[in-house]
Amino acid sequence: MIKYTHTQILNIPKIELKQIPELFNYINRPTEEYLAIQRVANEVNQQAGILLVIGVGGSFLGARAVIDACTPYFRTLNGVEIVYAGQNMSGSYLKQLLTFLDSKDVYVNVISKSGSTMETALAFRIVKQYMEERYGFGSKQRIIVTTDANKGTLKQIAEKEGYRQFEVPTNVGGRYSVFTAVGLLPMAVAGIDIYEFVRGGKQADQDHSTLDCSAYQYALTRFELYKQGYAIELLASFEPRLNKLHEWWKQLFGESEGKELKGLYPSTVNYSTDLHAIGQFIQEGSRIMFETLIHFENIEGDIEIPFSIDNIDGLNYLAGRSMNSINSTSKDGVALAHEDGGVPVIHIELPKLDAYHVGYLMMFFMKACVISANLLEVNPFDQPGVEAYKKKMLELLKEDVVKVRA
Ligand code: PA5
């Protein structure tokens, strides 16, 4: 399914892992859970014009990545718009968001596994009050909580208020949770076929369970490049609607591997936009990076270059060719140029940009990430470094409270 190739990097020695870690059993959620998610999504579709998703990191990036990748440009799939909050602490953003919501019928899905993440908790406190003022008792029906099944502050609020709840399975960390209600509910509301998405993930899970799989090859290649002194992996694609998938990938690898003073720095570029900016550095700057190019063969919608009688722009040699085919050729040209410039290129290609193949790709990356962390000998499931800023921020906020009171 995934066509995996890498160029220029020869003789990658095999490192024998005992086995491909089997950590993704949670993808087999009970059928009732999918049905319940779809039922609530149908209700939101009927009752609301907008779903506000509140969450940060793994609690929103997966859904956003899939929604953006599988939704046409300039329209929604079914008329329900998805907007997001809880990813920043901008008062300006929240204030303007509430004004924007005023003219829409709103449902809210607040997502936090721990239930105590500051960005999410603050945004939810403000939005909860907004919903209560606007909908009164009806706000209970319109707020849906996705959190741990047994514990946490958000769980307590949900119980007290009687909100409907979906579960983040205990053994699944945020950045690995896209195949649970965390990802699936916002996706279903956006009109994505969640069954196809999960089917793709399951297939990738099956296809990447032995040491000859491409997830292992990809992990091994990155590890070898890391050992050779490359410091940065650039994920690149040529389709703008994949930008948020890049962000999800960046979080997955960055948070899973960047610890104990180890790991490749995951960075992303969107072509051809970035070829006219950071592209200069990639071609000729410090030789510290390699590039992973994602490409979907078949993308819905295309347009042909018209013939021009006067041909002043000199582009008639392209007349009759489709933009997507030119985009694809530009990808091949970029790969050749970057290799010539000393940037090794890994190619990951899939047949079609749709929910099934995006699910397939995300599972491929999650498996590759866990394998890769195994090679690096770090724990892919914790994020001790994320706690450091929180601790400092809390200390400062508490100092501020003392100062204000004094
Ligand atoms: O991958 C992770 O574990 C993190 O990115 C979390 O998803 C993020 O910090 C949000 O955590 P929570 O869902 O507990 O609010």
mmCIF file of C-alpha atoms and ligand atoms in Angstrom, residues 56-59 112-115 117 120 173-175 251 255 383, ligand 1:
data_model
loop_
_atom_site.group_PDB
_atom_site.id
_atom_site.type_symbol
_atom_site.label_atom_id
_atom_site.label_comp_id
_atom_site.label_asym_id
_atom_site.label_seq_id
_atom_site.Cartn_x
_atom_site.Cartn_y
_atom_site.Cartn_z
ATOM 1 C CA VAL A 56 -4.366 20.926 22.595
ATOM 2 C CA GLY A 57 -1.518 18.713 21.321
ATOM 3 C CA GLY A 58 -2.618 15.134 20.827
ATOM 4 C CA SER A 59 -6.125 16.094 21.910
ATOM 5 C CA SER A 112 -8.444 16.378 27.489
ATOM 6 C CA LYS A 113 -7.140 13.081 28.744
ATOM 7 C CA SER A 114 -5.649 14.474 31.936
ATOM 8 C CA GLY A 115 -8.484 16.949 32.295
ATOM 9 C CA THR A 117 -4.205 20.991 30.793
ATOM 10 C CA THR A 120 -7.866 23.575 27.457
ATOM 11 C CA GLY A 173 -1.433 8.832 25.056
ATOM 12 C CA GLY A 174 -2.676 11.972 23.277
ATOM 13 C CA ARG A 175 -0.491 11.800 20.182
ATOM 14 C CA GLN A 251 4.213 16.464 17.408
ATOM 15 C CA GLU A 255 7.280 14.491 21.678
ATOM 16 C CA GLN A 383 6.816 13.617 27.654
HETATM 17 O O1 PA5 B 1 0.627 13.597 23.208
HETATM 18 C C1 PA5 B 1 0.406 14.016 24.325
HETATM 19 O O2 PA5 B 1 0.313 13.272 25.302
HETATM 20 C C2 PA5 B 1 0.197 15.499 24.561
HETATM 21 O O3 PA5 B 1 0.408 16.241 23.417
HETATM 22 C C3 PA5 B 1 -1.212 15.766 25.055
HETATM 23 O O4 PA5 B 1 -2.128 15.322 24.100
HETATM 24 C C4 PA5 B 1 -1.450 17.250 25.337
HETATM 25 O O5 PA5 B 1 -0.498 17.733 26.236
HETATM 26 C C5 PA5 B 1 -2.842 17.478 25.886
HETATM 27 O O6 PA5 B 1 -3.038 16.694 27.035
HETATM 28 P P1 PA5 B 1 -4.475 16.426 27.612
HETATM 29 O O7 PA5 B 1 -5.244 15.597 26.657
HETATM 30 O O8 PA5 B 1 -4.235 15.703 28.903
HETATM 31 O O9 PA5 B 1 -5.132 17.763 27.830
#
